[in-house]
Coordinates of C-alpha atoms and ligand atoms in Angstrom, one line a residue:
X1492 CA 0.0 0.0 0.0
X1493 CA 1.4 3.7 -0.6
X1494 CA 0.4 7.1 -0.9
X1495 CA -0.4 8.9 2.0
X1496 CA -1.9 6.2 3.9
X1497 CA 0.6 3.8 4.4
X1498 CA 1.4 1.0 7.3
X1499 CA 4.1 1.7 9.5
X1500 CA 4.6 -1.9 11.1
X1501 CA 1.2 -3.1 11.9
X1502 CA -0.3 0.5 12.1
X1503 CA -1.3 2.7 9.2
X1504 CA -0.6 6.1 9.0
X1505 CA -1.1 9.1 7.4
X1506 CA 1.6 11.7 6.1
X1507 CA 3.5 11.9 9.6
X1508 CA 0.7 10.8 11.7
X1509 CA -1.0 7.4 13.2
X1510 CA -4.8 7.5 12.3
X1511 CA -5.3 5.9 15.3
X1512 CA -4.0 8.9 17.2
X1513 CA -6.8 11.0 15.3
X1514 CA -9.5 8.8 15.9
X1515 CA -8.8 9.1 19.6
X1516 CA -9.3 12.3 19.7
X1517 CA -12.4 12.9 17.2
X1518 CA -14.2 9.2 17.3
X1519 CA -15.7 7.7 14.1
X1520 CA -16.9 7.3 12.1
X1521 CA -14.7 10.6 10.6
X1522 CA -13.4 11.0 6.9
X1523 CA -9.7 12.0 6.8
X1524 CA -8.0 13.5 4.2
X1525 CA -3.9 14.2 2.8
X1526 CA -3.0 17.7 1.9
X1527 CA 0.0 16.8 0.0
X1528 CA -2.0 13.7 -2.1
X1529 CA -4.7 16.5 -2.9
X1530 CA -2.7 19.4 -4.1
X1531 CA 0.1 17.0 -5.4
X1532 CA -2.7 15.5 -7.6
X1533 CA -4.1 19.0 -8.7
X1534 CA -0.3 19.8 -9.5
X1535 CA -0.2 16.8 -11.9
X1536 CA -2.8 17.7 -13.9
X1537 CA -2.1 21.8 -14.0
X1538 CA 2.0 20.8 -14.8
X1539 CA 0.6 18.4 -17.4
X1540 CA 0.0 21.5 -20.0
X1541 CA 3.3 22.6 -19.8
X1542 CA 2.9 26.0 -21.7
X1543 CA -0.3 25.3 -23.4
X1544 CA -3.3 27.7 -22.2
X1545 CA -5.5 25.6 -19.8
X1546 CA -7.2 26.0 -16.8
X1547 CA -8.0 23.1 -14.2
X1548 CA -11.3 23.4 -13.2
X1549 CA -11.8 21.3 -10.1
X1550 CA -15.2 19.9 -10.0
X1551 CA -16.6 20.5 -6.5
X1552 CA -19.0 17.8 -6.4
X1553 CA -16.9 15.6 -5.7
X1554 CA -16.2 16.9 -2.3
X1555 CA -17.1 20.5 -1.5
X1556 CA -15.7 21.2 1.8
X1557 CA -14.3 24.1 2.7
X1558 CA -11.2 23.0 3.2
X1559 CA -10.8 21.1 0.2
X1560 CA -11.9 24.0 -2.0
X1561 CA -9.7 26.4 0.2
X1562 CA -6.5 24.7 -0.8
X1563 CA -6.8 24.1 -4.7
X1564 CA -7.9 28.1 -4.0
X1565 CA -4.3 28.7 -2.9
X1566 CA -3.0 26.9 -5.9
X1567 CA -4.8 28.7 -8.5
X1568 CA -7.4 26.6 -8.8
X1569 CA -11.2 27.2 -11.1
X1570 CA -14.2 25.2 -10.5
X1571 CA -16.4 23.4 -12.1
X1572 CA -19.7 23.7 -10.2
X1573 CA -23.5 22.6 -10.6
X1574 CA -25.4 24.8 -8.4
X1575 CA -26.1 27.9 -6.5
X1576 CA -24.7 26.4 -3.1
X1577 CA -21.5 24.8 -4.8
X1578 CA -20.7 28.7 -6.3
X1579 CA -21.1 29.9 -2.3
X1580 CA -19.3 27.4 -1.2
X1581 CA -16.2 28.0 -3.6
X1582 CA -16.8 32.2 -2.5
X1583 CA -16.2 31.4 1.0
X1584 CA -13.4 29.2 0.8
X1585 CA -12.0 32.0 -1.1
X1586 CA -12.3 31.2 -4.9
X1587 CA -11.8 33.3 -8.0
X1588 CA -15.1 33.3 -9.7
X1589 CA -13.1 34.2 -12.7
X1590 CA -12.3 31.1 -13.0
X1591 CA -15.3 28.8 -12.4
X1592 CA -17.4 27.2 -14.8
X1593 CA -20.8 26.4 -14.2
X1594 CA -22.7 23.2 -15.4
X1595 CA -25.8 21.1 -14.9
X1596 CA -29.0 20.7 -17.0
X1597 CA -31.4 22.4 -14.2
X1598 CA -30.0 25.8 -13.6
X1599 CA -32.9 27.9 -12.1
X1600 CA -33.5 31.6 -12.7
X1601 CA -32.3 32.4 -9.3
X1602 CA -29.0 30.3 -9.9
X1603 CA -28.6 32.1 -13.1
X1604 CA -29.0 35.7 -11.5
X1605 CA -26.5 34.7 -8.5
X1606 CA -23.9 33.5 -11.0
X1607 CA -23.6 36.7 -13.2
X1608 CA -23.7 38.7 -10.4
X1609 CA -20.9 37.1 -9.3
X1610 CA -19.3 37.7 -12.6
X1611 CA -18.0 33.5 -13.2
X1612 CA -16.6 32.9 -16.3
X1613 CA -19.0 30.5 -18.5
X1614 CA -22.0 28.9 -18.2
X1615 CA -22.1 25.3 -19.7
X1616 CA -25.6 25.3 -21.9
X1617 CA -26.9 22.1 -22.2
X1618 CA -30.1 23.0 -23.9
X1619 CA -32.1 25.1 -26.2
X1620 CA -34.7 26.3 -23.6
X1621 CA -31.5 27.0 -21.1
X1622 CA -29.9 28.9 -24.2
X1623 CA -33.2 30.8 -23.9
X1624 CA -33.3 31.8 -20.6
X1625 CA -30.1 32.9 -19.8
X1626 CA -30.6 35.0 -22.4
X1627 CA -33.3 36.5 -20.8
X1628 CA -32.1 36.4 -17.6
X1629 CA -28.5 38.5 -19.1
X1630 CA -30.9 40.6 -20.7
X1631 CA -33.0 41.8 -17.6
X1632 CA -29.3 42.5 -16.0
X1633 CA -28.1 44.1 -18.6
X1634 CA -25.2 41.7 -18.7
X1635 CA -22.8 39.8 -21.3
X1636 CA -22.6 36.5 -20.3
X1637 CA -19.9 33.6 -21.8
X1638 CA -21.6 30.5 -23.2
X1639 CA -19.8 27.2 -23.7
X1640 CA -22.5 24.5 -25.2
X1641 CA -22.2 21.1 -23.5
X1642 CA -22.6 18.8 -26.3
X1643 CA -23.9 15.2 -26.0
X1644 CA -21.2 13.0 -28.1
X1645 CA -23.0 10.0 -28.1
X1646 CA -19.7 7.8 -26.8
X1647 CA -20.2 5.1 -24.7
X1648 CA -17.9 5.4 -21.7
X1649 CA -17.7 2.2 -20.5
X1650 CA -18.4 2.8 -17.0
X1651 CA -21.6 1.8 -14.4
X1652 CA -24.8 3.5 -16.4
X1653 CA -25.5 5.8 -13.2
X1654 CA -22.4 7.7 -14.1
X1655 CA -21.7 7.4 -17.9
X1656 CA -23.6 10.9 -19.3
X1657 CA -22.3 11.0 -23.1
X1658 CA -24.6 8.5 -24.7
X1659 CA -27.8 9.4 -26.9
X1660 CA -30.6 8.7 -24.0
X1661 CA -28.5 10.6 -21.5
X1662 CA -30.1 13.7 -20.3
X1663 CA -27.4 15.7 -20.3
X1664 CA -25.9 18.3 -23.0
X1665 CA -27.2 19.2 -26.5
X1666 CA -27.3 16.2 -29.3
X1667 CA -24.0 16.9 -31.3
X1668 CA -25.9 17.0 -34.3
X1669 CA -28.0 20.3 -33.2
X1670 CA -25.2 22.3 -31.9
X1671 CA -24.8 24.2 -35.5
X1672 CA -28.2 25.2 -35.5
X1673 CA -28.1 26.3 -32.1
X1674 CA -25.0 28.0 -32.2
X1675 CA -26.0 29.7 -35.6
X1676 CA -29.2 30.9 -33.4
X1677 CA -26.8 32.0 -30.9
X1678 CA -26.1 35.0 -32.8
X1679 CA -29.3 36.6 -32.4
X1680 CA -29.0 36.5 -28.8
X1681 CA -27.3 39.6 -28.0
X1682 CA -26.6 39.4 -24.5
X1683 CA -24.8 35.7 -25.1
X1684 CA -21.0 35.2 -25.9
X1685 CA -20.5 32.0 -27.8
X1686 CA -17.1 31.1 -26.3
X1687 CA -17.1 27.4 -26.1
X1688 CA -17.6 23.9 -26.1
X1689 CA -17.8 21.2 -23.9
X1690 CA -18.4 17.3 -23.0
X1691 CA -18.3 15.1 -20.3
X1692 CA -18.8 11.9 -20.9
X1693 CA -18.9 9.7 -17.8
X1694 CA -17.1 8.8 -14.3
X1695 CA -14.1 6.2 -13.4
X1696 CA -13.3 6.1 -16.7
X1697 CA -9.9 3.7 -16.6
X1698 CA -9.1 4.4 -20.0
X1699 CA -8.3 6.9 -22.7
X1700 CA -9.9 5.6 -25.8
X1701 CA -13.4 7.0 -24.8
X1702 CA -12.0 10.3 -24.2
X1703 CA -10.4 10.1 -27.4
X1704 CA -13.9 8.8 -29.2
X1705 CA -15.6 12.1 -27.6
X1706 CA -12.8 14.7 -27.9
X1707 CA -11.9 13.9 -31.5
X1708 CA -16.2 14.8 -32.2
X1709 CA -15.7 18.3 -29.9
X1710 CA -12.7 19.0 -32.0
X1711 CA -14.7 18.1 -35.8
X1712 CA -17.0 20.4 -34.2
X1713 CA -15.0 23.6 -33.3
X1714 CA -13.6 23.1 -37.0
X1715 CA -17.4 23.4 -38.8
X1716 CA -18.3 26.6 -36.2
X1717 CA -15.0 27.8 -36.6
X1718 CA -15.4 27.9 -40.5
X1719 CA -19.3 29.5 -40.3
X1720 CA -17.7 32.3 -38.2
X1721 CA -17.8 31.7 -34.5
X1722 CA -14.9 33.1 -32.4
X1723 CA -13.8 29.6 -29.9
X1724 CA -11.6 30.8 -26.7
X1725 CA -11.9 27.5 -25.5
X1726 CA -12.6 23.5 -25.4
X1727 CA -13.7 21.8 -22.1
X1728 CA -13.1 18.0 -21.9
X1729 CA -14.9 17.6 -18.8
X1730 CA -14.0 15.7 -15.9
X1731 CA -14.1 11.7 -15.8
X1732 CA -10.7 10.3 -15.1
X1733 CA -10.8 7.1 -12.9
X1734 CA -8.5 6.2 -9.7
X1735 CA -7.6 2.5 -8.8
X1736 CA -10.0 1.3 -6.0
X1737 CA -9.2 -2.4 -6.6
X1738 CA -7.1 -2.9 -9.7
X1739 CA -7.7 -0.2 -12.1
X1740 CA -5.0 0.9 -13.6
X1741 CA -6.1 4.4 -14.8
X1742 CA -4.1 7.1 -17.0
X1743 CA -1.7 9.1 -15.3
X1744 CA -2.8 12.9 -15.3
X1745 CA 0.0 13.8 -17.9
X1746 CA -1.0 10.7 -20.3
X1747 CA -4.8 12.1 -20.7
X1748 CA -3.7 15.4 -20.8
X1749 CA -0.7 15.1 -23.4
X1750 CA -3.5 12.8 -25.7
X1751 CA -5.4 15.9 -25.4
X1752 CA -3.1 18.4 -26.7
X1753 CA -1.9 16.4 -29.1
X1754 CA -5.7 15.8 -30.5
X1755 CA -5.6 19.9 -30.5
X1756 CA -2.5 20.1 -32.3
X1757 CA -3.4 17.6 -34.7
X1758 CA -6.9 19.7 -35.5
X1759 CA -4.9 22.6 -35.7
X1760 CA -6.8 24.2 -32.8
X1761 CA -3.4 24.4 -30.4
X1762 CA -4.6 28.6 -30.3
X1763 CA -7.9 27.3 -28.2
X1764 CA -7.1 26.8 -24.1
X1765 CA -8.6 23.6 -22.9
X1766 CA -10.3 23.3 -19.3
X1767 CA -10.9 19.8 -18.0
X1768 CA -12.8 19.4 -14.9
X1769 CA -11.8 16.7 -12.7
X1770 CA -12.8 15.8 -9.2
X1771 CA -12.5 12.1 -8.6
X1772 CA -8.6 11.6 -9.7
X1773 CA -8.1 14.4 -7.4
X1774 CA -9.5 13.5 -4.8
X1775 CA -10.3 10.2 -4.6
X1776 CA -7.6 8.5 -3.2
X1777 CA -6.7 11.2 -1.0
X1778 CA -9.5 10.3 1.5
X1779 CA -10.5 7.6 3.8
X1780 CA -13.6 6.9 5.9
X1781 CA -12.6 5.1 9.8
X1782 CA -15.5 3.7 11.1
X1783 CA -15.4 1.3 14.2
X1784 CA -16.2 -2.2 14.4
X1785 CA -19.4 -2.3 16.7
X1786 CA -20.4 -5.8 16.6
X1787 CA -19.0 -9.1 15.2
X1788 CA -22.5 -11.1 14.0
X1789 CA -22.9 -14.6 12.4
X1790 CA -25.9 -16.1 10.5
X1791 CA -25.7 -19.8 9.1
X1792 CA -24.7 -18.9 5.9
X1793 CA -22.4 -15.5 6.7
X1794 CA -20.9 -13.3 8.5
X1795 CA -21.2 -9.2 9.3
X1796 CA -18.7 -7.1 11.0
X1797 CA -21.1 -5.0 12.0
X1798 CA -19.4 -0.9 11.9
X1799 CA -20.6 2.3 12.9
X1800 CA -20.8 4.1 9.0
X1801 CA -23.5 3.1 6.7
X1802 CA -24.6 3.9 3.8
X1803 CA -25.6 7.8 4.8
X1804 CA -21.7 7.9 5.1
X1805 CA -20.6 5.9 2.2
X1806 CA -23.0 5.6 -0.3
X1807 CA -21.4 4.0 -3.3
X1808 CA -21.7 0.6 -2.2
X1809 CA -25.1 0.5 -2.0
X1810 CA -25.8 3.2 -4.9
X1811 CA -22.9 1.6 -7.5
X1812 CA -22.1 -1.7 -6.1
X1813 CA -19.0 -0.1 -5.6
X1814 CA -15.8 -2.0 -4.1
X1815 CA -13.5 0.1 -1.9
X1816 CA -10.6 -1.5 0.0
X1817 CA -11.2 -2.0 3.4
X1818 CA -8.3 -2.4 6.1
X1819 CA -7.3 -2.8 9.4
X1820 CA -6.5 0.2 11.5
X1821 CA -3.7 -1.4 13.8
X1822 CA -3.4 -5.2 11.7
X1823 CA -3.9 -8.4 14.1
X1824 CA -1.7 -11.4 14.0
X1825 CA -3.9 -14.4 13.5
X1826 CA -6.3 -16.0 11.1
X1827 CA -8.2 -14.1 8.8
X1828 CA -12.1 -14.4 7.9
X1829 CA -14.4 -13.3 5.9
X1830 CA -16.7 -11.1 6.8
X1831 CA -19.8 -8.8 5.1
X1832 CA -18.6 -5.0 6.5
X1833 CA -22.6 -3.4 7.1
X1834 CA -23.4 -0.5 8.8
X1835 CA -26.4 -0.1 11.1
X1836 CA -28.8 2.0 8.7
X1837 CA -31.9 -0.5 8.7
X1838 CA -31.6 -1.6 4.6
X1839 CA -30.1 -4.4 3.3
X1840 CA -28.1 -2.2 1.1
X1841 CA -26.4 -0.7 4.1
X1842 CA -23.2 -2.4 3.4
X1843 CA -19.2 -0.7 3.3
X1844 CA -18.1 -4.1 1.1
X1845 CA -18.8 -8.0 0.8
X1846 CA -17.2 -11.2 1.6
X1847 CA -14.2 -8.9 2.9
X1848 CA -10.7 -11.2 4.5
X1849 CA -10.5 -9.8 7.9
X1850 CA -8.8 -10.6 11.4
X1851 CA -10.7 -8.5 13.5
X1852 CA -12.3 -7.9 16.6
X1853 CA -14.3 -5.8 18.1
X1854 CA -14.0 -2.2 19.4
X1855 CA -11.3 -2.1 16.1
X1856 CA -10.6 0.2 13.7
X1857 CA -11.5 -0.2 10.3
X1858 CA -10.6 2.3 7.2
X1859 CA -12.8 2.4 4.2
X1860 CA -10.1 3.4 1.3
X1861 CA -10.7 5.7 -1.6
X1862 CA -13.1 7.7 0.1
X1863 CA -12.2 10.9 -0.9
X1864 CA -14.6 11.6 -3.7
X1865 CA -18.3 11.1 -3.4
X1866 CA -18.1 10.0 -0.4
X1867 CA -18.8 12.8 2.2
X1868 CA -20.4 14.8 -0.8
X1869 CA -22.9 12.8 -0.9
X1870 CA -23.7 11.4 2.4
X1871 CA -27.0 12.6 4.0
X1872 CA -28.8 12.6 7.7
X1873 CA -30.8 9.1 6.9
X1874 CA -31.7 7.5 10.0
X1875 CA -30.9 10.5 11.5
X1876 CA -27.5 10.0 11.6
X1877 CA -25.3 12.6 12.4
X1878 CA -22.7 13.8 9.7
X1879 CA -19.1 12.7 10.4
X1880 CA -16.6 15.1 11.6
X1881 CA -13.6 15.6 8.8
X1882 CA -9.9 15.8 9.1
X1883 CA -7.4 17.3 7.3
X1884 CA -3.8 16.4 7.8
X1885 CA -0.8 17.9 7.0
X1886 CA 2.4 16.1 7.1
X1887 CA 2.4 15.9 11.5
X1888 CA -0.3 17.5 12.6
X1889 CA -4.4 17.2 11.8
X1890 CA -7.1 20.1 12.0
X1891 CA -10.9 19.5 12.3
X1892 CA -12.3 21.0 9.6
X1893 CA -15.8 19.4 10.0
X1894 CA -16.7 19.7 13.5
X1895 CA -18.6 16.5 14.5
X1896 CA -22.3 17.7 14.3
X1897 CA -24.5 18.4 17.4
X1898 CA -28.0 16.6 17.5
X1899 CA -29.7 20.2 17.0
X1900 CA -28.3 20.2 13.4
X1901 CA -30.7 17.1 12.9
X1902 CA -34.0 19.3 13.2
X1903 CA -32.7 22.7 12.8
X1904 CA -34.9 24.6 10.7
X1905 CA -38.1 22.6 11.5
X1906 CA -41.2 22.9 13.8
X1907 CA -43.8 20.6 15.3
X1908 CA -47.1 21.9 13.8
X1909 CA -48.6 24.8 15.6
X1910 CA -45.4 25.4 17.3
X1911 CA -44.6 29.1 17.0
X1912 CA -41.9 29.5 14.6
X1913 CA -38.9 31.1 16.6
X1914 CA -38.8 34.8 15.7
X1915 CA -35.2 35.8 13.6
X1916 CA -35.8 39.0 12.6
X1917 CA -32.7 42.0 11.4
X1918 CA -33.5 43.9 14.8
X1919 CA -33.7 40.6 16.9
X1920 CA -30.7 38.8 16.1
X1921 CA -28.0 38.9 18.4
X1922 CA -29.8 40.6 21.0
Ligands
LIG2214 N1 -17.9 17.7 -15.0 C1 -19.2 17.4 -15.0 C2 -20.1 18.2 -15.9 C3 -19.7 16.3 -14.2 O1 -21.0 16.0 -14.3 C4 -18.8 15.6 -13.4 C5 -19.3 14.4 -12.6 C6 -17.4 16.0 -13.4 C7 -17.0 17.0 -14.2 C8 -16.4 15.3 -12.5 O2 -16.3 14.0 -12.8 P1 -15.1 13.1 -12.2 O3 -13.8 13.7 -12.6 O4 -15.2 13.2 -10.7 O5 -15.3 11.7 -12.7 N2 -21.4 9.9 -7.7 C9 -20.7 9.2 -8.7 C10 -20.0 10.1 -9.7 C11 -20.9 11.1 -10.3 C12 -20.2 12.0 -11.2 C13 -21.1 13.1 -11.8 N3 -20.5 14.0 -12.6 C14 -19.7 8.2 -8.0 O6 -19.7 8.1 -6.8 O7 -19.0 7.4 -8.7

């Protein structure tokens, strides 16, 4: 095992630190995360270009804290975001809204409004009646607003169908056969900049040739609008690059990247900057979930290590039938055996991994790899379950930058009916 979690005789570490020194001090379940793996990854992929004009747009769904956002802010970072909250979130972790790109097929007035008034640098269209709006929506501002069309590429990503979103029957950007006619509309539109275009095709994609299948379409297509008269600044390649959970064996950031700007080059489009937007291959294996072993459980035919995350903490299991490596904390001598690793959400989905080799006990520690993307993003309060606290370390030392949640959070915001809803007005707050 290496990267930044790494065993150090029979305990595994992180950077400079035990985890099981954390844990003592926070509990679990907790997710913890390596500075130097998450901005050594964003490095990778912003070194890759070299001299070419680029941007790295990190895309914040894959884990929006604060903290997370705050760092690829100190390196320079743009963002790739999909809603209102995501573009306040990137603000108060100190972001350049310069620099952030803004996709998603439902973007409401209100999102639209917030985003312009924040001046960010495109908005990825991914349909006609979008197209429409934000014109109107510019208009009513009086604002000139930068347009990059997502196009659909039709390219099968090869990847779980929850998360491949370049095929025909995917709802998400504009068939690549309409995006002439639309972008010839475009120019009666006179509060929208035609700028761009982009495509994302899918999620944990382990290797380049889809990429290649949807990039080498993008780039056909810049040509034709290019010839009818449209001034390109840029091509976005979307995010998509996979990490190795099991035994991937992915592209290296500088492979996809280099296959990319020699595609350009070929084309004869080097003069257009290219913004990719991934979130997963930087993340990803940056994180880990501990969660505690609770109860040890056998049935005839199996048995659980019963653990104190579920599925509100870790959802891709249950979601994606997703396998992520899960170790020992401080490893046991003796004999291993195999157990189902559940959590105690009541659903039979509620498991961390399957028919798992483990010598354990309980009261141990147990930590749930490959973590750091979708995994706190998108965990939720089901079954009432508290959010997990989440650490940041760097090299020796470790800062809570997700206090574990008080019960109040739970509720807050609610009322019993016919309770009187507590009064929060300008002149009463803080008194
Ligand atoms: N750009 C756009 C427009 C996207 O929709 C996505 C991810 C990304 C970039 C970043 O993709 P990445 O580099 O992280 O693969 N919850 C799923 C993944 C959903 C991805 C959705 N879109 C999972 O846990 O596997």
């Amino acid at each position: 095992m290496s990267g930044p979690f790494a065993y150090r005789g029979t305990d595994l570490w992180v950077e400079q630190l035990p985890l099981s020194g954390i844990v003592e001090q926070v509990g679990t379940p907790c997710y913890v995360y390596s500075r130097n793996a998450i901005e050594d990854r964003w490095r990778r992929f912003d070194t890759a270009f070299g001299m070419a004009a680029h941007r790295v747009c990190y895309a914040v769904k894959a884990n929006p804290s604060l903290a997370v956002l705050g760092l690829l802010a100190g390196l320079g970072s743009g963002f790739d975001i999909v809603s209102e909250g995501e573009l306040r979130r990137v603000r108060r972790a100190g972001g350049d809204p310069r620099k952030v790109v803004f996709s998603g097929v439902g973007k409401t007035v209100a999102e639209m409004r917030y985003a312009i008034g924040e001046g960010i640098d495109c908005f990825n269209v991914e349909s006609e009646s979008e197209l429409e709006r934000l014109e109107r929506t510019a208009a009513a501002m009086q604002a000139h607003v930068r347009v990059s069309l997502r196009v659909n590429p039709d390219v099968d990503p090869d990847t779980h169908p929850y998360i491949a979103t370049g095929m025909r029957d995917n709802k998400f950007g504009i068939p690549i056969a309409e995006a002439p006619r639309i972008a010839a509309a475009m120019k009666g539109m006179r509060h929208l900049v035609l700028v761009g275009l982009d495509c994302h095709i899918g999620s944990q994609l382990v290797s380049l040739a889809p990429f290649e299948d949807a990039f080498a379409r993008i780039l056909e297509l810049a040509q034709m609008l290019r010839a009818s008269g449209h001034r390109l600044e840029h091509l976005d390649a979307g995010g998509g690059l996979g990490v190795r959970y099991r035994d991937e064996d992915p592209p290296e950031p500088q492979q996809y990247v280099d296959r990319l700007l020699a595609m350009l080059a070929e084309r004869g489009l080097s003069d257009l900057a290219l913004i990719i937007e991934p979130g997963r291959a930087i993340i990803g294996e940056a994180g880990i979930l501990v969660t505690t072993v609770e109860y040890l459980k056998s049935v005839p035919s199996r048995r659980f290590a019963i653990v104190d995350a579920g599925m509100n903490d870790l959802l891709r299991p249950a979601l994606y039938d997703a396998w992520h490596e899960i170790v020992p904390v401080r490893r046991r001598a003796g004999p291993e055996s195999t157990y189902d690793v559940v959590g105690p959400v009541c659903e039979s989905a509620d498991f961390l991994g399957r028919g798992r080799q483990l010598c354990i006990m309980e009261g141990d520690l147990l930590a749930v790899r490959t973590a750091g993307a979708y995994g706190s993003s998108m965990g939720s309060h089901y079954n009432s379950r508290l959010l997990p606290p989440e650490i940041l370390v760097d090299g020796d030392r470790f800062e809570i930058v997700r206090a574990r949640a008080a019960y109040e959070t739970l509720w807050a915001g609610e009322r019993t009916m016919g309770e009187q809803a507590p009064l929060v007005t300008p002149l009463s707050r803080g008194k």
